[in-house]
Structures are given as structure tokens and as C-alpha cells.
Short mmCIF file of C-alpha atoms in Angstrom, two decimals:
data_model
loop_
_atom_site.label_atom_id
_atom_site.label_comp_id
_atom_site.label_asym_id
_atom_site.label_seq_id
_atom_site.Cartn_x
_atom_site.Cartn_y
_atom_site.Cartn_z
CA THR A 554 -32.39 -8.72 -37.20
CA ILE A 555 -34.96 -8.05 -39.92
CA LYS A 556 -37.66 -10.76 -39.95
CA ASP A 557 -39.46 -9.95 -43.21
CA TRP A 558 -40.04 -7.32 -45.92
CA GLU A 559 -42.84 -5.62 -44.02
CA GLN A 560 -40.60 -5.04 -41.01
CA PHE A 561 -37.89 -3.56 -43.22
CA VAL A 562 -40.39 -1.13 -44.75
CA ARG A 563 -41.34 0.04 -41.25
CA VAL A 564 -37.69 0.40 -40.23
CA ALA A 565 -36.88 2.33 -43.41
CA ALA A 566 -39.82 4.68 -42.94
CA LYS A 567 -38.88 5.46 -39.34
CA ALA A 568 -35.17 5.85 -40.06
CA SER A 569 -35.78 8.11 -43.06
CA VAL A 570 -37.73 10.72 -41.10
CA LYS A 571 -35.70 13.90 -40.78
CA GLY A 572 -35.15 14.80 -37.16
CA PRO A 573 -34.10 18.10 -35.54
CA GLU A 574 -30.43 17.40 -36.23
CA GLY A 575 -30.86 16.28 -39.84
CA ALA A 576 -31.53 13.12 -41.81
CA ASN A 577 -29.86 9.75 -41.31
CA THR A 578 -27.66 8.21 -43.96
CA PHE A 579 -27.39 4.52 -44.86
CA ARG A 580 -24.93 1.88 -46.02
CA GLY A 581 -25.46 -1.72 -47.10
CA GLN A 582 -22.86 -4.48 -46.80
CA SER A 583 -23.35 -8.00 -48.10
CA ASP A 584 -21.61 -9.62 -45.10
CA SER A 585 -22.87 -8.60 -41.67
CA SER A 586 -19.57 -9.54 -40.05
CA TRP A 587 -17.70 -6.74 -41.83
CA GLY A 588 -16.92 -3.50 -40.06
CA LEU A 589 -17.20 -0.06 -41.65
CA GLU A 590 -13.81 -0.31 -43.32
CA PRO A 591 -12.78 1.72 -46.39
CA SER A 592 -11.15 -0.12 -49.27
CA LEU A 593 -7.74 1.47 -48.61
CA LEU A 594 -7.76 0.26 -45.01
CA ARG A 595 -8.45 -3.28 -46.21
CA LEU A 596 -5.58 -3.02 -48.71
CA LEU A 597 -3.18 -1.68 -46.07
CA ARG A 598 -4.05 -4.55 -43.76
CA GLU A 599 -3.43 -7.00 -46.62
CA MET A 600 -0.02 -5.35 -47.12
CA ASN A 601 0.73 -5.54 -43.36
CA VAL A 602 1.10 -1.76 -43.16
CA ASN A 603 0.64 -0.55 -39.58
CA ASP A 604 2.68 2.65 -39.62
CA PHE A 605 0.67 5.84 -40.18
CA SER A 606 3.40 7.63 -42.16
CA HIS A 607 3.90 4.62 -44.44
CA ALA A 608 0.15 4.39 -44.94
CA LEU A 609 0.02 8.06 -45.96
CA GLU A 610 2.80 7.46 -48.52
CA ILE A 611 0.87 4.59 -50.08
CA GLU A 612 -2.31 6.68 -50.18
CA SER A 613 -0.46 9.55 -51.86
CA LYS A 614 1.05 7.24 -54.48
CA GLY A 615 -2.39 5.87 -55.30
CA VAL A 616 -3.82 9.37 -55.80
CA ASP A 617 -0.87 10.40 -57.98
CA GLU A 618 -1.24 7.31 -60.15
CA PHE A 619 -4.97 7.81 -60.64
CA ARG A 620 -4.66 11.55 -61.27
CA LYS A 621 -1.87 11.03 -63.80
CA HIS A 622 -3.98 8.85 -66.09
CA ALA A 623 -7.59 9.85 -65.37
CA HIS A 624 -7.66 12.60 -68.02
CA LEU A 625 -7.26 9.91 -70.69
CA HIS A 626 -10.60 8.39 -69.74
CA SER A 627 -12.74 11.23 -68.37
CA GLU A 628 -13.27 14.78 -69.54
CA HIS A 629 -14.74 15.45 -66.11
CA CYS A 630 -11.39 14.61 -64.52
CA ALA A 631 -9.38 16.40 -67.20
CA GLN A 632 -11.05 19.71 -66.36
CA HIS A 633 -10.64 19.51 -62.61
CA SER A 634 -7.92 20.99 -60.39
CA PRO A 635 -5.19 18.53 -59.40
CA ASN A 636 -5.16 20.09 -55.93
CA ASP A 637 -8.76 19.25 -54.97
CA LEU A 638 -7.98 16.12 -52.98
CA LEU A 639 -11.56 15.34 -51.97
CA PHE A 640 -12.66 15.41 -55.60
CA TRP A 641 -9.95 12.93 -56.58
CA TRP A 642 -10.81 10.65 -53.68
CA GLU A 643 -14.45 10.74 -54.76
CA MET A 644 -13.54 9.87 -58.35
CA MET A 645 -11.24 7.07 -57.21
CA GLN A 646 -13.97 5.68 -54.98
CA HIS A 647 -16.45 5.91 -57.84
CA TYR A 648 -14.16 3.89 -60.11
CA GLN A 649 -13.24 1.33 -57.43
CA ALA A 650 -9.72 2.50 -56.65
CA PRO A 651 -8.73 2.15 -52.96
CA THR A 652 -9.45 5.26 -50.86
CA ARG A 653 -10.11 6.25 -47.26
CA LEU A 654 -13.69 7.16 -48.18
CA LEU A 655 -16.74 5.06 -47.34
CA ASP A 656 -19.89 5.14 -49.51
CA TRP A 657 -23.26 6.04 -47.99
CA THR A 658 -26.66 6.82 -49.46
CA HIS A 659 -29.69 8.90 -48.51
CA SER A 660 -31.94 5.93 -49.37
CA PRO A 661 -32.38 2.89 -47.09
CA TYR A 662 -33.63 0.96 -50.12
CA VAL A 663 -30.45 1.62 -52.09
CA ALA A 664 -28.48 0.52 -49.03
CA LEU A 665 -30.58 -2.64 -48.87
CA TYR A 666 -29.72 -3.40 -52.51
CA PHE A 667 -26.02 -3.52 -51.63
CA ALA A 668 -26.75 -5.64 -48.56
CA VAL A 669 -28.57 -8.39 -50.49
CA THR A 670 -27.06 -8.68 -53.99
CA GLU A 671 -23.83 -10.53 -53.13
CA HIS A 672 -22.74 -13.39 -50.84
CA PRO A 673 -26.14 -15.14 -50.88
CA LYS A 674 -25.19 -17.66 -48.19
CA VAL A 675 -24.24 -15.17 -45.46
CA ASP A 676 -26.26 -12.53 -43.65
CA GLY A 677 -26.02 -8.96 -44.92
CA ALA A 678 -26.44 -5.72 -42.99
CA MET A 679 -27.75 -2.20 -43.38
CA PHE A 680 -26.10 0.51 -41.27
CA CYS A 681 -27.90 3.71 -40.33
CA MET A 682 -25.73 6.66 -39.26
CA ASP A 683 -26.80 9.86 -37.50
CA ALA A 684 -24.13 12.02 -39.15
CA ALA A 685 -25.67 15.29 -37.97
CA HIS A 686 -25.32 14.13 -34.36
CA LEU A 687 -21.67 13.34 -34.99
CA GLY A 688 -21.18 16.93 -36.18
CA TRP A 689 -23.02 18.25 -33.12
CA ILE A 690 -20.76 16.30 -30.77
CA GLN A 691 -17.66 17.57 -32.54
CA SER A 692 -18.99 21.11 -32.15
CA ALA A 693 -19.65 20.61 -28.45
CA ARG A 694 -16.20 19.12 -27.96
CA ARG A 695 -14.73 22.42 -29.16
CA GLY A 696 -17.08 24.50 -27.05
CA ARG A 697 -18.55 26.31 -30.02
CA PRO A 698 -21.48 25.64 -32.36
CA GLY A 699 -21.43 24.89 -36.06
CA PHE A 700 -18.86 22.16 -36.59
CA GLU A 701 -18.81 21.70 -40.35
CA ASN A 702 -17.09 19.43 -42.83
CA PHE A 703 -14.68 22.32 -43.37
CA ASP A 704 -13.47 21.86 -39.78
CA ALA A 705 -12.97 18.13 -40.29
CA LEU A 706 -11.14 18.86 -43.55
CA LYS A 707 -8.74 21.24 -41.79
CA HIS A 708 -7.83 18.51 -39.31
CA LEU A 709 -7.52 16.03 -42.18
CA GLN A 710 -5.10 18.35 -43.99
CA SER A 711 -3.04 18.66 -40.80
CA ALA A 712 -2.94 14.88 -40.43
CA LEU A 713 -1.76 14.48 -44.05
CA VAL A 714 1.31 16.64 -43.46
CA GLY A 715 2.11 15.36 -39.98
CA ASP A 716 0.92 18.41 -38.02
CA GLU A 717 -1.05 18.26 -34.80
CA TYR A 718 -4.75 17.54 -35.33
CA GLU A 719 -7.91 16.38 -33.58
CA VAL A 720 -9.53 13.08 -34.52
CA SER A 721 -12.36 14.11 -36.84
CA MET A 722 -14.85 12.75 -39.35
CA GLY A 723 -16.81 14.46 -42.08
CA LEU A 724 -19.63 13.62 -44.49
CA ILE A 725 -19.44 15.00 -48.03
CA SER A 726 -21.34 14.93 -51.30
CA CYS A 727 -19.55 15.41 -54.61
CA PRO A 728 -20.17 18.99 -55.92
CA LYS A 729 -20.19 17.65 -59.48
CA PRO A 730 -21.66 14.16 -59.12
CA THR A 731 -21.53 11.52 -61.82
CA ASP A 732 -24.69 9.86 -63.09
CA ARG A 733 -24.00 6.87 -60.85
CA MET A 734 -23.61 9.06 -57.76
CA ILE A 735 -26.94 10.74 -58.55
CA ALA A 736 -28.69 7.41 -59.11
CA GLN A 737 -27.36 6.00 -55.85
CA GLN A 738 -27.95 9.24 -53.88
CA SER A 739 -24.33 8.96 -52.81
CA GLU A 740 -22.34 10.67 -50.12
CA PHE A 741 -19.11 9.71 -48.40
CA THR A 742 -17.54 9.72 -44.97
CA TYR A 743 -13.89 10.56 -44.53
CA SER A 744 -11.74 10.39 -41.42
CA THR A 745 -8.41 11.63 -40.13
CA GLU A 746 -7.69 8.06 -38.96
CA LEU A 747 -6.44 6.18 -42.01
CA LEU A 748 -5.75 2.95 -40.12
CA GLU A 749 -9.08 2.75 -38.24
CA PRO A 750 -12.56 1.62 -39.35
CA HIS A 751 -15.00 4.52 -39.54
CA ASP A 752 -17.30 3.11 -36.87
CA ARG A 753 -14.42 2.90 -34.40
CA THR A 754 -13.33 6.47 -35.15
CA ALA A 755 -16.86 7.82 -34.84
CA ASP A 756 -17.47 5.97 -31.59
CA ALA A 757 -14.19 7.32 -30.16
CA ILE A 758 -15.39 10.85 -30.96
CA VAL A 759 -18.72 10.15 -29.27
CA TYR A 760 -17.08 8.60 -26.19
CA GLY A 761 -14.90 11.71 -25.83
CA GLY A 762 -17.84 14.05 -26.40
CA VAL A 763 -20.12 15.84 -24.01
CA HIS A 764 -22.41 12.95 -23.21
CA GLY A 765 -22.71 9.22 -23.54
CA GLY A 766 -19.67 7.10 -23.01
CA GLU A 767 -18.68 3.65 -24.11
CA GLY A 768 -21.69 1.91 -25.60
CA HIS A 769 -23.20 5.15 -26.94
CA THR A 770 -23.05 5.19 -30.73
CA ILE A 771 -24.37 7.09 -33.76
CA PHE A 772 -24.82 3.83 -35.69
CA ARG A 773 -27.65 1.32 -35.87
CA LYS A 774 -27.12 -2.00 -37.59
CA TYR A 775 -29.91 -4.10 -39.10
CA VAL A 776 -28.99 -7.68 -40.05
CA ILE A 777 -30.59 -9.09 -43.22
CA PRO A 778 -30.71 -12.91 -42.94
CA ALA A 779 -29.27 -14.82 -45.88
CA GLU A 780 -32.58 -16.61 -46.47
CA LEU A 781 -34.30 -13.26 -47.11
CA LYS A 782 -31.76 -11.86 -49.56
CA LEU A 783 -33.35 -13.15 -52.75
CA GLU A 784 -36.85 -12.03 -51.76
CA MET A 785 -35.54 -8.59 -50.79
CA GLN A 786 -33.74 -8.26 -54.11
CA ALA A 787 -36.89 -9.27 -56.01
CA ARG A 788 -38.98 -6.68 -54.16
CA LEU A 789 -36.37 -4.00 -54.84
CA PHE A 790 -36.36 -5.01 -58.51
CA ALA A 791 -40.11 -4.37 -58.63
CA MET A 792 -39.42 -0.86 -57.25
CA ASN A 793 -36.86 -0.25 -60.03
CA ILE A 794 -34.01 -0.38 -57.53
CA ASN A 795 -31.71 -2.66 -59.46
CA ALA A 796 -28.38 -2.69 -61.25
CA SER A 797 -29.73 -0.97 -64.38
CA SER A 798 -31.00 2.03 -62.41
CA LEU A 799 -28.11 2.27 -59.94
CA PHE A 800 -25.28 1.75 -62.44
CA PRO A 801 -26.26 3.67 -65.61
CA GLY A 802 -24.60 2.30 -68.75
CA LEU A 803 -23.33 -1.04 -69.97
CA ASP A 804 -21.86 -1.87 -66.58
CA GLY A 805 -25.33 -1.71 -65.07
CA LEU A 806 -26.81 -3.72 -67.93
CA GLY A 807 -24.31 -6.51 -67.36
CA ARG A 808 -25.03 -6.55 -63.63
CA SER A 809 -28.76 -6.49 -64.33
CA VAL A 810 -28.59 -9.59 -66.54
CA GLN A 811 -26.87 -11.45 -63.69
CA ASP A 812 -29.51 -10.25 -61.23
CA ARG A 813 -32.38 -11.32 -63.50
CA LEU A 814 -30.93 -14.80 -63.92
CA ARG A 815 -30.50 -15.15 -60.16
CA LEU A 816 -34.06 -13.94 -59.49
CA THR A 817 -35.71 -16.21 -62.07
CA MET A 818 -35.88 -19.12 -59.63
CA TRP A 819 -37.47 -17.00 -56.89
CA TRP A 820 -40.10 -15.63 -59.28
CA THR A 821 -40.82 -19.14 -60.58
CA ASN A 822 -41.45 -20.47 -57.06
CA GLN A 823 -43.92 -17.74 -56.09
#
């Protein structure tokens, strides 16, 4: 649990240092009780869908629906191949449609923003993931070096058509990012396991890897107490990490007005 701003700064500095396997990546969630669950998984649970094949059908229908109409609203989408599934998932995620992707960021401070700006009465959380280590374990599991996202994608494609596959996860960045993705330093995890939270899938890969075992994980979780959320948001605001900078356009302006009104009381009491 984070005790104060100064401790968070120290944690962020240490976690952001690039190690021999690569940099960590971060995610903020406004309720610390939530798992690392993509929006599509939450929707499927709400619909009481437990069958993998049925879940794949629902996912496919969602992609088709988005792809069919996206060209009316975005020239970016209109010019892109309908067969590039990862691109369409990224666009759907960007515009808040349900997908199997989970948002991450290179910045612990951006992750903190998402951990503290909603649900003011409950603790938030920042997750730190060693994605490079996950790739290393998947390489070692196959007995050869250089496991890449391409390998995870091949297993994902097999899972989508019902062929045999290995449980895999990948981390991707959009090759043609939107302004919001750039501002948020976004990347995404995807998994072959549509009906499982990403932390459970990743831990299963680690448990079945070449070292560790149950209890060994690539994730670290830092709880942000509810009573610190407003102060954290105010300090981020002073660093220009706020809705206006993270959500370019009128959407960000609207969010920023709400943030300013919420922060007025904290500033007044200082």
C-alpha cells in the first residue's frame, strides 16, 4: 500500500528503470478489488456466457459490427485492411467497445491517473507488469529463444478457428497510433484465453514455465488508499497529467472541467 506521494515517486522511479529483459509496463484501476479483466470478459460474464465457442461468436459479431460502421466516422479506419484483426481490436478498445485487449502504459504516472480519478471512496491500484519476462518464459517453455508477439499471435489465430494452440499472451503497440494512444503512451495485452483474466493467464504461463511455481508472478500491485486519491490527482494535474493532456479534444476538455471542479476543494484546503 502506498502511504504518500513521496513513496509513490520512489516506487515509480524504481519500477521505470529498464532492466536486462526490458522495461516494465503499468496499468491503473480505480478499484483495487478488480482483477485484470478486459471489457469483453466482463460483458460475457454479465451475459452468463461460459462456453468458449459461444464467446468467440460474440466477439466476432462485435468486430463485424464495429468494422461495418467505423468508416463513417474515421478516415483512419476507412483506409485500413478489414483483415487486420489486431488493428480493429485496438480501435475498438480506443473507442470503448468491448474487446479482449487490456490497456497498459509506459508511464507509471499515467497509470496513477486512471487509479485515482474515479470511485473516490474506494482504494485504487496500480499494476506493474514485467512483460519482457513473460516473453522470456514463453521462449524457454518452447526450448528456443526469441518468443515474440508474432508467436503469441499465431497461437491466438489457432484459438480463433478452433485449432490446437498453446496458452499465450502478447503485448502490442498500435503501428498507427491515435493522438490519444500517443498521449497515454498506450500498449495492450492480448491473450488466447478469452474467458480468463489476464493476470490468471499470465500466472498460469509462469507456473508452467522453467522456474518459479505457484506464487511466482510477473505482476506487482500497489494499492492507492481512497483518502490519497484527491491529493494524487492534484499533484498529477500540476505535472500536466490530466484529462486535457491524456484525452486530446473536446472529450478531454469535458473530463478536465469535471476534474477541476473536484479538485477545487482540495486546493482550497491547502
